[in-house]
Short mmCIF file of C-alpha atoms and ligand atoms in Angstrom, two decimals:
data_model
loop_
_atom_site.label_atom_id
_atom_site.label_comp_id
_atom_site.label_asym_id
_atom_site.label_seq_id
_atom_site.Cartn_x
_atom_site.Cartn_y
_atom_site.Cartn_z
CA MET A 1 0.00 0.00 0.00
CA VAL A 2 2.76 2.41 0.99
CA ASN A 3 4.63 1.57 -2.19
CA VAL A 4 1.56 2.10 -4.33
CA LEU A 5 0.98 5.51 -2.75
CA LEU A 6 4.62 6.46 -3.19
CA VAL A 7 4.62 5.48 -6.85
CA PHE A 8 1.37 7.36 -7.39
CA ALA A 9 2.80 10.46 -5.72
CA LEU A 10 5.95 10.34 -7.83
CA VAL A 11 4.09 9.75 -11.07
CA SER A 12 1.62 12.54 -10.39
CA ALA A 13 4.36 14.96 -9.35
CA ALA A 14 6.27 14.18 -12.52
CA SER A 15 3.27 14.16 -14.84
CA ALA A 16 1.94 17.44 -13.45
CA PHE A 17 5.09 19.03 -14.87
CA HIS A 18 5.72 16.71 -17.87
CA LEU A 19 9.33 15.97 -17.08
CA SER A 20 11.19 14.17 -19.84
CA GLY A 21 13.66 11.34 -19.31
CA GLN A 22 16.28 13.56 -20.87
CA GLU A 23 15.71 16.25 -18.27
CA GLU A 24 16.23 13.70 -15.53
CA PHE A 25 19.40 12.53 -17.29
CA HIS A 26 20.69 16.14 -17.39
CA PHE A 27 19.79 16.56 -13.72
CA LYS A 28 21.70 13.43 -12.73
CA SER A 29 24.84 14.53 -14.54
CA TRP A 30 24.50 18.02 -13.01
CA MET A 31 24.16 16.36 -9.56
CA ALA A 32 27.33 14.35 -10.16
CA GLN A 33 29.21 17.41 -11.37
CA HIS A 34 28.22 19.43 -8.29
CA ASN A 35 28.41 16.57 -5.74
CA LYS A 36 24.71 16.89 -4.85
CA MET A 37 22.73 14.31 -2.86
CA TYR A 38 19.05 14.46 -1.89
CA SER A 39 16.47 12.44 -0.02
CA MET A 40 13.90 10.71 -2.25
CA LYS A 41 11.31 13.44 -1.64
CA GLU A 42 13.78 16.26 -2.16
CA TYR A 43 15.07 14.65 -5.34
CA TYR A 44 11.78 15.16 -7.23
CA ASN A 45 11.32 18.64 -5.84
CA ARG A 46 14.85 19.65 -6.96
CA LEU A 47 14.46 17.87 -10.28
CA GLN A 48 11.41 20.00 -11.08
CA ILE A 49 13.15 23.24 -10.12
CA PHE A 50 16.22 22.21 -12.13
CA ALA A 51 14.08 21.39 -15.17
CA GLN A 52 12.33 24.77 -14.95
CA ASN A 53 15.68 26.55 -14.72
CA LYS A 54 17.10 24.56 -17.63
CA ARG A 55 14.10 25.32 -19.84
CA MET A 56 14.42 29.03 -19.02
CA ILE A 57 18.17 28.93 -19.83
CA ASP A 58 17.66 27.05 -23.13
CA LYS A 59 14.91 29.47 -24.19
CA HIS A 60 17.08 32.48 -23.35
CA ASN A 61 20.03 31.06 -25.30
CA GLU A 62 17.87 30.45 -28.38
CA GLY A 63 16.94 34.14 -28.40
CA ASN A 64 19.00 37.06 -29.61
CA HIS A 65 20.51 38.45 -26.40
CA SER A 66 23.72 40.27 -25.57
CA PHE A 67 24.57 37.61 -22.96
CA THR A 68 24.13 33.86 -22.58
CA MET A 69 23.12 31.75 -19.60
CA ARG A 70 24.20 28.30 -18.45
CA LEU A 71 23.65 25.83 -15.65
CA ASN A 72 25.75 26.47 -12.53
CA GLN A 73 25.89 25.65 -8.82
CA PHE A 74 22.56 27.45 -8.24
CA SER A 75 20.50 25.47 -10.79
CA ASP A 76 18.50 23.44 -8.23
CA MET A 77 17.25 26.61 -6.47
CA THR A 78 14.29 28.88 -7.07
CA PHE A 79 15.10 32.59 -7.19
CA SER A 80 13.40 33.18 -3.84
CA GLU A 81 15.58 30.52 -2.21
CA PHE A 82 18.62 32.02 -3.92
CA ARG A 83 17.71 35.52 -2.71
CA LYS A 84 17.39 34.35 0.90
CA SER A 85 20.85 32.74 0.89
CA PHE A 86 22.92 35.05 -1.28
CA LEU A 87 21.43 38.56 -1.43
CA TRP A 88 20.59 41.32 1.07
CA SER A 89 17.38 40.51 2.89
CA GLU A 90 16.44 44.18 3.37
CA PRO A 91 17.39 47.48 1.68
CA GLN A 92 20.61 49.08 2.93
CA ASN A 93 21.17 52.82 3.52
CA CYS A 94 22.88 53.26 0.22
CA SER A 95 22.64 56.84 -0.94
CA ALA A 96 25.39 59.40 -1.22
CA THR A 97 23.21 62.20 -2.59
CA ARG A 98 26.32 64.31 -2.83
CA GLY A 99 29.53 62.33 -2.63
CA ASN A 100 33.03 63.59 -1.95
CA TYR A 101 34.73 62.32 -5.12
CA LEU A 102 36.74 64.95 -6.99
CA SER A 103 36.71 64.20 -10.70
CA SER A 104 40.12 64.30 -12.34
CA ASN A 105 38.60 65.57 -15.59
CA GLY A 106 41.77 64.10 -17.03
CA PRO A 107 42.09 61.93 -20.11
CA ARG A 108 40.38 58.57 -19.69
CA PRO A 109 41.35 55.52 -21.72
CA ASP A 110 38.62 53.85 -23.84
CA SER A 111 39.17 50.71 -21.83
CA ILE A 112 41.02 49.61 -18.73
CA ASP A 113 41.42 46.30 -16.89
CA TRP A 114 43.22 46.42 -13.53
CA ARG A 115 43.81 42.64 -13.75
CA LYS A 116 46.15 43.30 -16.68
CA LYS A 117 47.94 46.37 -15.34
CA GLY A 118 49.87 44.44 -12.70
CA ASN A 119 49.37 42.13 -9.74
CA TYR A 120 46.48 44.18 -8.35
CA VAL A 121 43.45 41.89 -8.12
CA THR A 122 43.18 38.76 -5.93
CA ASP A 123 41.56 35.51 -7.09
CA VAL A 124 37.76 35.31 -7.16
CA LYS A 125 36.41 34.14 -3.79
CA ASN A 126 33.19 32.36 -2.73
CA GLN A 127 30.78 33.93 -0.23
CA LEU A 128 28.88 30.59 0.08
CA SER A 129 25.42 30.66 1.65
CA CYS A 130 25.64 34.01 3.52
CA GLY A 131 24.52 37.51 2.39
CA SER A 132 28.06 38.82 2.90
CA CYS A 133 28.70 40.07 -0.65
CA TRP A 134 29.39 43.52 0.83
CA THR A 135 32.44 42.15 2.69
CA PHE A 136 33.89 40.66 -0.53
CA SER A 137 33.31 43.89 -2.43
CA THR A 138 35.08 45.70 0.44
CA THR A 139 38.10 43.38 0.71
CA GLY A 140 38.40 43.18 -3.10
CA CYS A 141 38.56 46.97 -3.32
CA LEU A 142 40.92 47.46 -0.37
CA GLU A 143 43.20 44.64 -1.61
CA SER A 144 43.52 46.39 -4.98
CA VAL A 145 43.89 49.93 -3.62
CA THR A 146 46.57 48.72 -1.18
CA ALA A 147 48.39 46.75 -3.89
CA ILE A 148 48.41 49.78 -6.22
CA ALA A 149 49.85 51.91 -3.39
CA THR A 150 52.39 49.43 -1.96
CA GLY A 151 53.05 46.80 -4.63
CA ARG A 152 51.91 44.07 -2.22
CA LEU A 153 48.73 42.12 -3.01
CA VAL A 154 47.41 40.41 0.15
CA PRO A 155 43.99 38.70 0.49
CA LEU A 156 42.07 40.39 3.34
CA SER A 157 39.52 39.13 5.87
CA GLU A 158 35.81 39.15 5.06
CA GLN A 159 35.09 37.35 8.34
CA GLN A 160 36.36 40.26 10.44
CA LEU A 161 33.78 42.47 8.70
CA VAL A 162 31.01 39.87 9.16
CA ASP A 163 31.83 39.52 12.89
CA CYS A 164 32.93 43.02 13.91
CA ALA A 165 31.47 45.82 11.71
CA GLN A 166 27.90 46.02 13.16
CA ASP A 167 28.37 49.48 14.69
CA PHE A 168 28.51 50.92 11.18
CA ASN A 169 25.05 49.63 10.14
CA ASN A 170 26.41 46.37 8.79
CA HIS A 171 24.54 43.14 9.45
CA GLY A 172 26.82 40.15 8.88
CA CYS A 173 25.13 37.57 6.64
CA ASN A 174 22.07 39.84 6.22
CA GLY A 175 23.79 42.65 4.35
CA GLY A 176 25.86 45.77 4.72
CA LEU A 177 27.59 48.35 2.54
CA PRO A 178 31.20 48.67 1.34
CA SER A 179 31.18 52.42 2.23
CA GLN A 180 30.12 51.53 5.79
CA ALA A 181 32.70 48.74 5.94
CA PHE A 182 35.46 51.14 4.83
CA GLU A 183 34.31 53.49 7.62
CA TYR A 184 34.58 50.60 10.10
CA ILE A 185 38.13 49.77 8.96
CA MET A 186 39.10 53.45 9.17
CA TYR A 187 37.81 53.93 12.75
CA ASN A 188 38.82 50.42 13.86
CA LYS A 189 42.33 51.15 12.60
CA GLY A 190 42.87 48.01 10.59
CA LEU A 191 41.78 44.84 8.84
CA MET A 192 43.45 41.45 9.26
CA THR A 193 44.42 39.09 6.44
CA GLU A 194 42.30 36.26 5.06
CA LEU A 195 44.91 33.82 6.39
CA ASP A 196 44.84 35.18 9.97
CA TYR A 197 41.04 35.63 10.14
CA PRO A 198 39.60 33.05 7.69
CA TYR A 199 36.10 33.01 6.22
CA THR A 200 33.46 30.71 7.76
CA ALA A 201 30.24 31.99 6.07
CA THR A 202 28.51 32.27 9.46
CA GLU A 203 28.25 35.09 11.99
CA GLY A 204 30.55 34.68 14.97
CA ILE A 205 32.01 36.74 17.80
CA CYS A 206 34.58 39.39 16.88
CA LYS A 207 38.12 38.02 17.07
CA TYR A 208 39.98 41.09 15.81
CA GLN A 209 43.51 41.56 17.18
CA SER A 210 44.88 45.03 16.47
CA GLN A 211 48.50 43.89 16.52
CA MET A 212 47.70 41.61 13.57
CA ALA A 213 46.14 44.30 11.36
CA SER A 214 47.45 44.22 7.80
CA ALA A 215 45.54 46.86 5.81
CA TYR A 216 44.40 50.36 6.76
CA VAL A 217 42.01 53.03 5.49
CA LYS A 218 42.76 56.78 5.77
CA ASP A 219 39.60 58.10 4.13
CA VAL A 220 36.43 56.91 2.40
CA VAL A 221 35.36 58.27 -0.97
CA ASN A 222 31.65 58.05 -1.84
CA ILE A 223 30.72 58.62 -5.44
CA THR A 224 27.65 60.83 -5.92
CA ALA A 225 24.57 58.66 -6.42
CA TYR A 226 23.79 57.95 -10.10
CA ASP A 227 26.92 59.70 -11.39
CA GLU A 228 28.25 56.86 -13.51
CA MET A 229 30.79 59.18 -15.18
CA GLU A 230 32.43 59.66 -11.77
CA MET A 231 32.69 55.87 -11.48
CA VAL A 232 34.40 55.75 -14.88
CA ASP A 233 36.74 58.56 -13.85
CA ALA A 234 37.61 56.79 -10.58
CA VAL A 235 38.32 53.41 -12.25
CA ALA A 236 40.26 55.11 -15.08
CA THR A 237 42.45 57.31 -12.89
CA HIS A 238 42.57 55.68 -9.43
CA ASN A 239 41.62 52.04 -8.78
CA PRO A 240 38.80 49.44 -8.86
CA VAL A 241 35.56 50.66 -7.25
CA SER A 242 32.93 48.91 -5.09
CA PHE A 243 29.33 49.19 -6.23
CA ALA A 244 25.93 47.57 -5.70
CA PHE A 245 23.12 46.69 -8.11
CA GLU A 246 19.85 44.77 -8.23
CA VAL A 247 20.11 41.05 -8.97
CA THR A 248 16.95 39.64 -10.62
CA PRO A 249 16.29 36.00 -11.67
CA ASP A 250 17.85 36.44 -15.13
CA PHE A 251 21.25 37.15 -13.51
CA MET A 252 21.48 33.92 -11.49
CA HIS A 253 22.48 31.82 -14.51
CA TYR A 254 24.63 34.43 -16.33
CA HIS A 255 27.40 32.82 -18.38
CA GLN A 256 29.07 35.38 -20.63
CA GLY A 257 28.47 38.46 -22.78
CA VAL A 258 27.25 41.90 -21.72
CA TYR A 259 24.45 41.60 -19.15
CA THR A 260 21.46 43.92 -19.59
CA SER A 261 17.99 43.57 -18.10
CA THR A 262 14.56 45.08 -18.36
CA LYS A 263 13.49 43.27 -15.18
CA CYS A 264 15.65 45.13 -12.65
CA HIS A 265 15.09 48.63 -11.18
CA ASN A 266 17.50 51.54 -11.13
CA THR A 267 17.05 52.98 -7.63
CA THR A 268 19.01 52.84 -4.35
CA ASP A 269 16.24 51.02 -2.45
CA LYS A 270 16.28 48.00 -4.79
CA VAL A 271 20.00 47.20 -4.98
CA ASN A 272 20.71 43.87 -3.25
CA HIS A 273 24.24 42.75 -4.18
CA ALA A 274 27.67 44.39 -3.87
CA VAL A 275 30.56 43.65 -6.25
CA LEU A 276 33.77 45.24 -7.59
CA ALA A 277 34.33 47.08 -10.89
CA VAL A 278 37.88 46.21 -11.99
CA GLY A 279 37.68 47.82 -15.41
CA TYR A 280 35.55 48.79 -18.38
CA GLY A 281 35.51 48.53 -22.15
CA GLU A 282 33.28 48.46 -25.20
CA ASP A 283 32.01 45.60 -27.37
CA ASN A 284 30.54 46.38 -30.81
CA GLY A 285 29.40 49.79 -29.62
CA THR A 286 28.06 48.53 -26.27
CA PRO A 287 30.02 49.97 -23.34
CA TYR A 288 30.40 47.65 -20.35
CA TRP A 289 31.91 47.28 -16.89
CA ILE A 290 34.22 44.35 -16.01
CA VAL A 291 33.05 43.13 -12.60
CA LYS A 292 34.46 40.75 -9.99
CA ASN A 293 31.76 38.69 -8.27
CA SER A 294 32.00 36.48 -5.15
CA TRP A 295 30.21 33.33 -6.32
CA SER A 296 33.43 31.32 -7.02
CA SER A 297 35.46 31.18 -10.23
CA SER A 298 33.13 28.54 -11.72
CA TRP A 299 30.30 31.12 -12.03
CA GLY A 300 30.07 33.49 -15.06
CA ILE A 301 33.31 34.29 -16.91
CA ASP A 302 35.78 32.67 -14.46
CA GLY A 303 33.90 34.40 -11.64
CA TYR A 304 33.53 37.75 -13.44
CA PHE A 305 30.71 39.34 -15.45
CA LEU A 306 30.23 42.21 -17.89
CA ILE A 307 27.27 44.60 -17.41
CA GLU A 308 26.16 47.43 -19.69
CA ARG A 309 27.75 50.77 -18.80
CA GLY A 310 26.33 54.29 -19.09
CA LYS A 311 22.66 53.63 -18.29
CA ASN A 312 22.77 53.09 -14.52
CA MET A 313 21.84 49.48 -15.38
CA CYS A 314 20.08 47.82 -12.40
CA GLY A 315 21.03 50.78 -10.19
CA LEU A 316 24.75 50.09 -10.50
CA ALA A 317 25.59 53.79 -10.02
CA ALA A 318 23.39 54.10 -6.91
CA CYS A 319 26.07 53.52 -4.30
CA SER A 320 29.70 53.19 -5.21
CA SER A 321 32.72 53.95 -3.09
CA PHE A 322 36.40 53.19 -2.49
CA PRO A 323 38.94 53.68 0.29
CA VAL A 324 42.02 55.91 0.38
CA VAL A 325 45.02 54.19 1.97
C1 NAG B 401 19.98 40.57 -32.84
O1 NAG B 401 20.11 41.75 -32.04
C2 NAG B 401 20.98 42.71 -32.61
C3 NAG B 401 21.18 43.81 -31.57
O2 NAG B 401 19.98 44.18 -30.97
C4 NAG B 401 20.37 43.22 -33.91
O3 NAG B 401 21.21 44.18 -34.50
C5 NAG B 401 20.20 42.03 -34.86
O4 NAG B 401 19.55 42.46 -36.04
C6 NAG B 401 19.38 40.93 -34.20
N1 NAG B 401 19.37 39.74 -35.04
C7 NAG B 401 18.29 39.02 -35.24
C8 NAG B 401 18.46 37.81 -36.10
O5 NAG B 401 17.19 39.32 -34.77
C1 NAG B 402 19.86 52.95 8.19
O1 NAG B 402 20.27 54.03 9.04
C2 NAG B 402 19.50 54.19 10.22
C3 NAG B 402 20.01 55.42 10.93
O2 NAG B 402 21.39 55.36 11.14
C4 NAG B 402 19.60 52.91 11.07
O3 NAG B 402 18.80 53.05 12.23
C5 NAG B 402 19.13 51.73 10.25
O4 NAG B 402 19.32 50.54 10.99
C6 NAG B 402 19.93 51.64 8.95
N1 NAG B 402 19.42 50.56 8.11
C7 NAG B 402 20.16 49.52 7.77
C8 NAG B 402 19.51 48.46 6.92
O5 NAG B 402 21.33 49.39 8.10
C1 NAG B 403 30.34 57.90 2.94
O1 NAG B 403 29.37 56.91 3.20
C2 NAG B 403 29.40 56.44 4.53
C3 NAG B 403 28.46 55.28 4.66
O2 NAG B 403 27.36 55.36 3.81
C4 NAG B 403 29.04 57.57 5.46
O3 NAG B 403 29.03 57.12 6.81
C5 NAG B 403 30.07 58.67 5.30
O4 NAG B 403 29.74 59.78 6.10
C6 NAG B 403 30.19 59.10 3.86
N1 NAG B 403 31.34 59.97 3.73
C7 NAG B 403 31.29 61.14 3.11
C8 NAG B 403 32.54 61.92 3.10
O5 NAG B 403 30.25 61.57 2.59
C1 NAG B 404 15.43 55.12 -13.99
O1 NAG B 404 14.76 54.71 -15.17
C2 NAG B 404 13.75 55.63 -15.58
C3 NAG B 404 13.01 54.98 -16.75
O2 NAG B 404 13.89 54.59 -17.75
C4 NAG B 404 14.40 56.96 -15.95
O3 NAG B 404 13.41 57.89 -16.36
C5 NAG B 404 15.14 57.48 -14.71
O4 NAG B 404 15.83 58.67 -15.05
C6 NAG B 404 16.14 56.45 -14.18
N1 NAG B 404 16.65 56.91 -12.91
C7 NAG B 404 17.92 56.78 -12.59
C8 NAG B 404 18.28 57.30 -11.21
O5 NAG B 404 18.77 56.27 -13.29
#
């Protein structure tokens, strides 16, 4: 009787969605590739979500878009599950109505990539299941700014920011802002290295030891909200810049090409993910940013993505900042 009911439940779950044998085959090879294991019940639930994601990806890739999608480590998740684990759960106070960036008004190259100018950008990291993107945007920026100033590229601690930066309106795995994290480092008088204060992807007690500080911040520069030309000027003449934007479902499975979206918003209250602009360029007349993400090097273009530049795409010019060392 139990077996009959189980079979009936499985058949009806599958037939309600018309899963094909091929979709199950793709799911099983995806599971093997990503070392996934599920209970019997969870297996069919995840198979359905995977099949929906794969159909959406295949349909997108058949269309004429400036970017392609592909399966990745998130392909067994719905967007709402993804949002809970990887994005800010509530809006952050991101708005520098008038920033303190002084434009150089100097000549700006047509393209720049700080990864190619020297040893200035650390390897792509992985925030895992914790809304700590803001700490990776912060360390990525400070690592680069420090390396440009000193010639030494040292991976810095995200975990110190997760555990210790609450007094500056940061909230560990629930979100925060690079500008507020730079303020914390400035007033705290230092940030430890990744090696000395390693990442755990959970909130813990603050274990900062001032005698082990490795990087410092003298001042914080906020770029005026929505002034994307200031961002270009800063990346062209100074260093990589932290920024935030709104991630919508079409971004989760980004593979390569220039990302654009009509689904995202362009305002400060909707941005939900912080990243690092390490350069910019232009592809067949479409200007783009080169951006370092924190979803491991197996996501996107070896962990990076390109997003259209010049239109405040998905609010990317809403709150950008960088430290002075
Ligand atoms: C694809 O999109 C590009 C850019 O929008 C356009 O120039 C081109 O004509 C489109 N091609 C097709 C086959 O629709
Ligand atoms: C925004 O700022 C206010 C005032 O400082 C603070 O009370 C509030 O918690 C902040 N919001 C977030 C999400 O940090
Ligand atoms: C920059 O932004 C931070 C956090 O949003 C804020 O605390 C600080 O006062 C701002 N600094 C300037 C110079 O506007
Ligand atoms: C947001 O988009 C709307 C509609 O395209 C546009 O009118 C507005 O100027 C944009 N706002 C910002 C801050 O980019």
